[in-house]
């Protein structure tokens, strides 16, 4: 029968007291290097494993970060924009690198809104990501926003929240410049410029600014935000074709909308990129497999995860937010 090794056993082997073992293994400066070495050697010889839960409990830490993924009201979690799952993966990697675990929840209605993970001692801080098309959810989390609340969010609907975002205007400029360099003269933006998704307006502003520098006035096609992102793209192209307006390029506010654009153009017999170029924004993996593969503006996902985790850890430590904008790059595929 195997017996569990205790701190008392380590103390006996090292010839020290049990409190000294605890201090040595927890890095206390009150323990000399010589004594610490003896304790570590004894612990290794006996196969002693520190009870991390007990250690965290004594320190008042959970070493866990909560991540809340907001969905549209009534929307299945399986319908969530895949961009957020890429972002979640980056957050998980950044948290793990800093010794933290993640507690992840999907929230879409008042029945499941919850953000008091720190008060419940379930997590030390919170990261909120997901759609801004759920005003009730953001109103709930805004109500939790006070000076000692350790939380940050991705792409908040309001600038006064503790947000991290892509360099959206810069991405819009990159998209416009690429289309101009490809010889396009009549590019169109498809997306909700005044949406609660503030990044869409930022992307349009950068796009329009770059076109103005080339003497071109930007054209924008508004979308019905009650539709899915893909259907927004489909309906916007149908409206554009019915209007008779000439166009030779489309910059969609996000990749899912761009995928809808590709489908509608294909259904209408318009060849991409021979007749119309298409660019999205987000860098979702599904864009690799569209026909043709979707050219996109992609944020640095690793840095996005790092910034979200570092900023929430700064809040836990009572320090100010660090950099809040994530750089983006053009990913050339086939559209």
Short mmCIF file of C-alpha atoms in Angstrom, two decimals:
data_model
loop_
_atom_site.label_atom_id
_atom_site.label_comp_id
_atom_site.label_asym_id
_atom_site.label_seq_id
_atom_site.Cartn_x
_atom_site.Cartn_y
_atom_site.Cartn_z
CA UNK A 1 0.00 0.00 0.00
CA UNK A 2 1.45 3.40 -1.03
CA UNK A 3 1.52 6.23 1.49
CA UNK A 4 1.12 9.88 0.59
CA UNK A 5 4.24 11.91 1.29
CA UNK A 6 3.57 14.95 3.48
CA UNK A 7 5.43 18.14 4.36
CA UNK A 8 6.17 16.51 7.73
CA UNK A 9 8.05 13.71 5.94
CA UNK A 10 10.08 16.25 3.98
CA UNK A 11 10.87 18.16 7.18
CA UNK A 12 12.17 15.02 8.84
CA UNK A 13 14.33 14.10 5.84
CA UNK A 14 15.77 17.63 5.58
CA UNK A 15 16.20 18.08 9.34
CA UNK A 16 14.08 21.24 9.50
CA UNK A 17 10.67 22.20 10.84
CA UNK A 18 7.47 21.78 8.83
CA UNK A 19 6.88 25.57 8.56
CA UNK A 20 10.41 25.89 7.12
CA UNK A 21 9.51 23.35 4.44
CA UNK A 22 6.44 25.40 3.52
CA UNK A 23 8.41 28.65 3.37
CA UNK A 24 11.24 27.07 1.35
CA UNK A 25 8.91 25.56 -1.26
CA UNK A 26 6.93 28.80 -1.59
CA UNK A 27 10.04 30.89 -2.23
CA UNK A 28 10.10 32.84 1.03
CA UNK A 29 13.16 35.13 1.30
CA UNK A 30 13.36 34.24 5.01
CA UNK A 31 14.86 30.85 4.10
CA UNK A 32 18.59 30.65 3.32
CA UNK A 33 19.78 29.20 0.03
CA UNK A 34 21.45 26.33 1.87
CA UNK A 35 18.26 25.36 3.72
CA UNK A 36 16.14 25.75 0.61
CA UNK A 37 18.49 23.41 -1.28
CA UNK A 38 18.20 20.79 1.47
CA UNK A 39 14.41 21.00 1.44
CA UNK A 40 14.21 20.79 -2.36
CA UNK A 41 16.51 17.77 -2.39
CA UNK A 42 14.45 16.02 0.29
CA UNK A 43 11.21 16.78 -1.56
CA UNK A 44 12.64 15.40 -4.79
CA UNK A 45 13.94 12.24 -3.14
CA UNK A 46 10.57 11.57 -1.51
CA UNK A 47 8.52 12.53 -4.57
CA UNK A 48 6.70 15.23 -2.65
CA UNK A 49 4.22 17.29 -4.72
CA UNK A 50 3.12 20.74 -3.52
CA UNK A 51 -0.63 21.15 -3.07
CA UNK A 52 -1.08 24.11 -5.41
CA UNK A 53 -4.74 24.56 -4.45
CA UNK A 54 -3.83 24.98 -0.80
CA UNK A 55 -1.04 27.38 -1.70
CA UNK A 56 -3.35 29.51 -3.81
CA UNK A 57 -6.01 29.47 -1.11
CA UNK A 58 -3.53 30.84 1.43
CA UNK A 59 -2.51 33.59 -0.98
CA UNK A 60 -6.10 34.41 -1.92
CA UNK A 61 -5.39 33.58 -5.57
CA UNK A 62 -7.05 31.14 -7.96
CA UNK A 63 -4.47 31.40 -10.79
CA UNK A 64 -7.50 31.23 -13.09
CA UNK A 65 -8.84 33.77 -15.58
CA UNK A 66 -12.49 33.73 -16.64
CA UNK A 67 -13.27 34.19 -20.33
CA UNK A 68 -16.83 35.14 -21.26
CA UNK A 69 -17.86 34.60 -24.88
CA UNK A 70 -20.93 36.73 -25.66
CA UNK A 71 -23.30 35.42 -28.34
CA UNK A 72 -26.31 36.96 -29.99
CA UNK A 73 -29.51 36.47 -28.01
CA UNK A 74 -31.00 33.10 -28.84
CA UNK A 75 -28.07 32.12 -31.06
CA UNK A 76 -26.53 28.68 -30.71
CA UNK A 77 -22.90 28.59 -29.58
CA UNK A 78 -22.17 26.64 -32.77
CA UNK A 79 -23.12 29.72 -34.81
CA UNK A 80 -20.50 31.92 -33.16
CA UNK A 81 -18.12 33.73 -35.49
CA UNK A 82 -15.05 31.42 -35.77
CA UNK A 83 -12.84 34.49 -35.33
CA UNK A 84 -13.65 34.39 -31.62
CA UNK A 85 -12.54 30.78 -31.31
CA UNK A 86 -9.18 31.71 -32.84
CA UNK A 87 -8.98 34.57 -30.36
CA UNK A 88 -9.93 32.23 -27.51
CA UNK A 89 -7.13 29.86 -28.49
CA UNK A 90 -4.63 32.71 -28.41
CA UNK A 91 -5.88 33.80 -24.97
CA UNK A 92 -5.52 30.22 -23.71
CA UNK A 93 -1.93 30.03 -24.96
CA UNK A 94 -1.03 33.39 -23.39
CA UNK A 95 -2.62 32.45 -20.06
CA UNK A 96 -0.88 29.07 -19.97
CA UNK A 97 2.47 30.72 -20.63
CA UNK A 98 1.92 32.82 -17.51
CA UNK A 99 0.84 29.89 -15.33
CA UNK A 100 -2.91 30.57 -15.45
CA UNK A 101 -5.86 28.28 -16.19
CA UNK A 102 -8.99 29.40 -18.05
CA UNK A 103 -12.64 29.17 -17.03
CA UNK A 104 -14.73 29.66 -20.19
CA UNK A 105 -18.45 30.37 -20.44
CA UNK A 106 -20.87 31.19 -23.28
CA UNK A 107 -23.45 33.83 -22.37
CA UNK A 108 -26.31 35.17 -24.47
CA UNK A 109 -29.23 36.10 -22.20
CA UNK A 110 -29.97 37.56 -18.74
CA UNK A 111 -30.61 34.02 -17.49
CA UNK A 112 -26.93 33.16 -17.88
CA UNK A 113 -25.17 36.53 -17.52
CA UNK A 114 -22.45 36.27 -14.87
CA UNK A 115 -19.26 38.24 -14.36
CA UNK A 116 -18.55 38.15 -10.62
CA UNK A 117 -15.95 35.43 -10.83
CA UNK A 118 -13.54 37.31 -8.58
CA UNK A 119 -16.14 37.80 -5.84
CA UNK A 120 -17.00 34.09 -6.02
CA UNK A 121 -13.26 33.24 -5.89
CA UNK A 122 -13.58 31.34 -9.15
CA UNK A 123 -11.10 33.54 -11.02
CA UNK A 124 -8.72 36.43 -10.41
CA UNK A 125 -9.80 38.40 -13.48
CA UNK A 126 -12.07 38.29 -16.52
CA UNK A 127 -11.77 38.71 -20.29
CA UNK A 128 -14.97 39.37 -22.29
CA UNK A 129 -15.05 38.70 -26.04
CA UNK A 130 -17.80 38.24 -28.60
CA UNK A 131 -20.41 40.14 -30.54
CA UNK A 132 -21.56 43.63 -29.62
CA UNK A 133 -24.94 42.73 -31.12
CA UNK A 134 -26.18 41.82 -27.65
CA UNK A 135 -26.82 45.15 -25.92
CA UNK A 136 -28.28 43.49 -22.80
CA UNK A 137 -25.05 41.58 -22.25
CA UNK A 138 -22.87 44.67 -22.59
CA UNK A 139 -25.20 46.65 -20.32
CA UNK A 140 -24.74 43.92 -17.71
CA UNK A 141 -20.95 43.96 -17.91
CA UNK A 142 -20.88 47.76 -17.98
CA UNK A 143 -22.74 47.61 -14.66
CA UNK A 144 -19.81 45.61 -13.23
CA UNK A 145 -17.25 48.16 -14.42
CA UNK A 146 -15.71 49.84 -11.40
CA UNK A 147 -12.22 50.84 -10.38
CA UNK A 148 -11.22 47.60 -8.64
CA UNK A 149 -12.78 45.23 -11.19
CA UNK A 150 -10.05 43.32 -13.02
CA UNK A 151 -11.45 42.82 -16.51
CA UNK A 152 -10.80 43.75 -20.13
CA UNK A 153 -12.72 43.11 -23.34
CA UNK A 154 -12.18 42.66 -27.04
CA UNK A 155 -13.88 45.16 -29.32
CA UNK A 156 -16.24 46.80 -26.83
CA UNK A 157 -19.22 48.83 -28.11
CA UNK A 158 -18.08 51.85 -26.06
CA UNK A 159 -14.66 53.48 -26.00
CA UNK A 160 -14.73 54.13 -22.26
CA UNK A 161 -14.57 50.42 -21.43
CA UNK A 162 -11.23 48.63 -21.01
CA UNK A 163 -10.91 47.39 -24.58
CA UNK A 164 -8.32 45.81 -26.84
CA UNK A 165 -8.92 45.97 -30.62
CA UNK A 166 -7.28 45.35 -33.97
CA UNK A 167 -5.66 48.25 -35.79
CA UNK A 168 -8.86 48.57 -37.80
CA UNK A 169 -8.27 51.86 -39.57
CA UNK A 170 -4.81 50.72 -40.59
CA UNK A 171 -6.32 47.49 -41.92
CA UNK A 172 -8.84 49.46 -43.97
CA UNK A 173 -6.01 51.50 -45.49
CA UNK A 174 -4.06 48.34 -46.33
CA UNK A 175 -7.12 46.85 -48.07
CA UNK A 176 -7.71 49.99 -50.13
CA UNK A 177 -4.06 50.34 -51.11
CA UNK A 178 -3.88 46.71 -52.23
CA UNK A 179 -6.99 47.08 -54.39
CA UNK A 180 -5.61 50.28 -55.93
CA UNK A 181 -2.28 48.59 -56.62
CA UNK A 182 -4.23 45.79 -58.36
CA UNK A 183 -5.65 48.44 -60.71
CA UNK A 184 -9.14 48.60 -59.24
CA UNK A 185 -10.93 51.91 -59.77
CA UNK A 186 -14.41 51.35 -58.32
CA UNK A 187 -14.10 49.63 -54.94
CA UNK A 188 -17.10 49.27 -52.63
CA UNK A 189 -17.30 48.74 -48.87
CA UNK A 190 -19.94 46.34 -47.53
CA UNK A 191 -20.74 46.54 -43.82
CA UNK A 192 -22.58 48.41 -41.07
CA UNK A 193 -20.58 51.62 -40.61
CA UNK A 194 -22.65 52.81 -37.64
CA UNK A 195 -22.94 49.40 -35.99
CA UNK A 196 -22.30 48.71 -32.31
CA UNK A 197 -19.44 46.70 -33.80
CA UNK A 198 -17.25 49.79 -33.70
CA UNK A 199 -14.49 48.04 -35.62
CA UNK A 200 -16.61 48.08 -38.78
CA UNK A 201 -16.80 51.87 -38.79
CA UNK A 202 -13.08 52.11 -38.10
CA UNK A 203 -12.32 49.80 -41.02
CA UNK A 204 -14.48 51.90 -43.33
CA UNK A 205 -12.81 55.14 -42.23
CA UNK A 206 -9.34 53.79 -43.01
CA UNK A 207 -10.57 52.40 -46.34
CA UNK A 208 -12.24 55.69 -47.33
CA UNK A 209 -9.22 57.75 -46.26
CA UNK A 210 -6.83 55.77 -48.44
CA UNK A 211 -9.19 56.01 -51.41
CA UNK A 212 -9.49 59.77 -50.94
CA UNK A 213 -5.72 60.05 -51.16
CA UNK A 214 -6.04 58.51 -54.63
CA UNK A 215 -8.87 60.85 -55.64
CA UNK A 216 -11.62 58.24 -55.26
CA UNK A 217 -14.79 58.73 -53.22
CA UNK A 218 -15.64 55.61 -51.23
CA UNK A 219 -18.96 53.90 -51.81
CA UNK A 220 -20.58 51.95 -48.97
CA UNK A 221 -23.44 49.45 -49.04
CA UNK A 222 -25.22 49.19 -45.71
CA UNK A 223 -26.42 45.82 -44.44
CA UNK A 224 -29.34 44.44 -42.46
CA UNK A 225 -27.81 43.57 -39.09
CA UNK A 226 -30.66 41.24 -38.20
CA UNK A 227 -29.27 38.81 -40.80
CA UNK A 228 -26.32 36.51 -40.29
CA UNK A 229 -22.98 37.91 -41.46
CA UNK A 230 -22.95 35.61 -44.49
CA UNK A 231 -26.48 36.61 -45.50
CA UNK A 232 -25.54 40.28 -45.09
CA UNK A 233 -22.93 39.77 -47.78
CA UNK A 234 -25.33 37.91 -50.07
CA UNK A 235 -28.06 40.53 -49.77
CA UNK A 236 -25.63 43.44 -50.15
CA UNK A 237 -24.33 42.07 -53.46
CA UNK A 238 -27.88 41.49 -54.72
CA UNK A 239 -28.75 45.09 -53.83
CA UNK A 240 -25.57 46.35 -55.48
CA UNK A 241 -26.31 44.47 -58.70
CA UNK A 242 -29.94 45.63 -58.76
CA UNK A 243 -28.82 49.25 -58.38
CA UNK A 244 -26.80 49.07 -61.59
CA UNK A 245 -23.83 50.72 -59.89
CA UNK A 246 -20.49 49.81 -61.45
CA UNK A 247 -17.91 48.15 -59.17
CA UNK A 248 -14.74 46.13 -59.61
CA UNK A 249 -13.77 45.39 -55.99
CA UNK A 250 -15.41 44.77 -52.61
CA UNK A 251 -13.95 45.23 -49.14
CA UNK A 252 -16.20 43.44 -46.65
CA UNK A 253 -16.27 44.48 -42.99
CA UNK A 254 -15.51 40.92 -41.86
CA UNK A 255 -14.61 37.56 -43.38
CA UNK A 256 -18.01 35.98 -42.83
CA UNK A 257 -19.63 38.80 -44.81
CA UNK A 258 -16.95 38.37 -47.48
CA UNK A 259 -17.81 34.66 -47.77
CA UNK A 260 -21.41 35.65 -48.44
CA UNK A 261 -20.15 38.13 -51.05
CA UNK A 262 -18.20 35.37 -52.83
CA UNK A 263 -21.29 33.14 -52.90
CA UNK A 264 -23.53 35.87 -54.31
CA UNK A 265 -21.01 36.85 -56.99
CA UNK A 266 -20.63 33.19 -58.01
CA UNK A 267 -24.41 32.74 -58.17
CA UNK A 268 -24.56 35.81 -60.45
CA UNK A 269 -21.88 34.47 -62.80
CA UNK A 270 -19.31 37.12 -61.82
CA UNK A 271 -15.77 35.77 -61.76
CA UNK A 272 -13.47 36.51 -58.80
CA UNK A 273 -10.86 37.95 -59.06
CA UNK A 274 -10.99 38.32 -62.86
CA UNK A 275 -13.91 40.75 -62.80
CA UNK A 276 -14.21 41.68 -59.11
CA UNK A 277 -11.63 41.50 -56.31
CA UNK A 278 -12.82 40.68 -52.78
CA UNK A 279 -11.07 41.29 -49.44
CA UNK A 280 -12.35 40.42 -45.97
CA UNK A 281 -11.12 41.18 -42.46
CA UNK A 282 -10.42 38.76 -39.57
CA UNK A 283 -8.22 36.01 -40.98
CA UNK A 284 -10.59 33.13 -40.21
CA UNK A 285 -9.31 29.72 -41.33
CA UNK A 286 -12.46 29.01 -43.38
CA UNK A 287 -11.26 31.64 -45.85
CA UNK A 288 -8.53 29.24 -46.96
CA UNK A 289 -11.18 26.91 -48.36
CA UNK A 290 -13.60 29.28 -50.09
CA UNK A 291 -13.68 29.43 -53.89
CA UNK A 292 -11.45 31.23 -54.59
CA UNK A 293 -9.57 31.37 -51.26
CA UNK A 294 -10.38 34.65 -49.52
CA UNK A 295 -7.78 37.42 -49.33
CA UNK A 296 -8.07 39.04 -45.92
CA UNK A 297 -6.70 41.45 -43.36
CA UNK A 298 -5.56 39.36 -40.41
CA UNK A 299 -4.77 40.53 -36.87
CA UNK A 300 -1.76 39.14 -35.05
CA UNK A 301 -3.66 36.55 -33.00
CA UNK A 302 -0.71 35.77 -30.74
CA UNK A 303 -0.31 39.43 -29.81
CA UNK A 304 -4.08 39.77 -29.35
CA UNK A 305 -4.05 36.98 -26.77
CA UNK A 306 -0.94 38.38 -25.10
CA UNK A 307 -2.43 41.87 -24.82
CA UNK A 308 -5.73 40.66 -23.41
CA UNK A 309 -4.05 38.48 -20.78
CA UNK A 310 -1.36 41.02 -19.88
CA UNK A 311 -3.88 43.82 -19.55
CA UNK A 312 -6.13 41.83 -17.21
CA UNK A 313 -3.07 40.83 -15.14
CA UNK A 314 -2.13 44.51 -14.99
CA UNK A 315 -5.60 45.26 -13.67
CA UNK A 316 -5.21 42.55 -11.03
CA UNK A 317 -1.93 44.16 -9.97
CA UNK A 318 -3.49 47.65 -9.95
CA UNK A 319 -1.37 48.77 -12.91
CA UNK A 320 -2.53 50.69 -16.01
CA UNK A 321 -3.39 49.04 -19.32
CA UNK A 322 -0.54 48.51 -21.76
CA UNK A 323 -0.79 48.74 -25.54
CA UNK A 324 -4.38 48.23 -26.74
CA UNK A 325 -4.16 47.98 -30.54
CA UNK A 326 -3.21 44.74 -32.30
CA UNK A 327 -1.27 45.04 -35.58
CA UNK A 328 -2.74 43.58 -38.76
CA UNK A 329 -1.38 42.28 -42.04
CA UNK A 330 -2.60 41.53 -45.54
CA UNK A 331 -2.93 37.79 -46.24
CA UNK A 332 -2.96 37.29 -50.03
CA UNK A 333 -4.94 34.26 -51.14
CA UNK A 334 -6.93 34.05 -54.34
CA UNK A 335 -9.79 36.54 -54.32
#
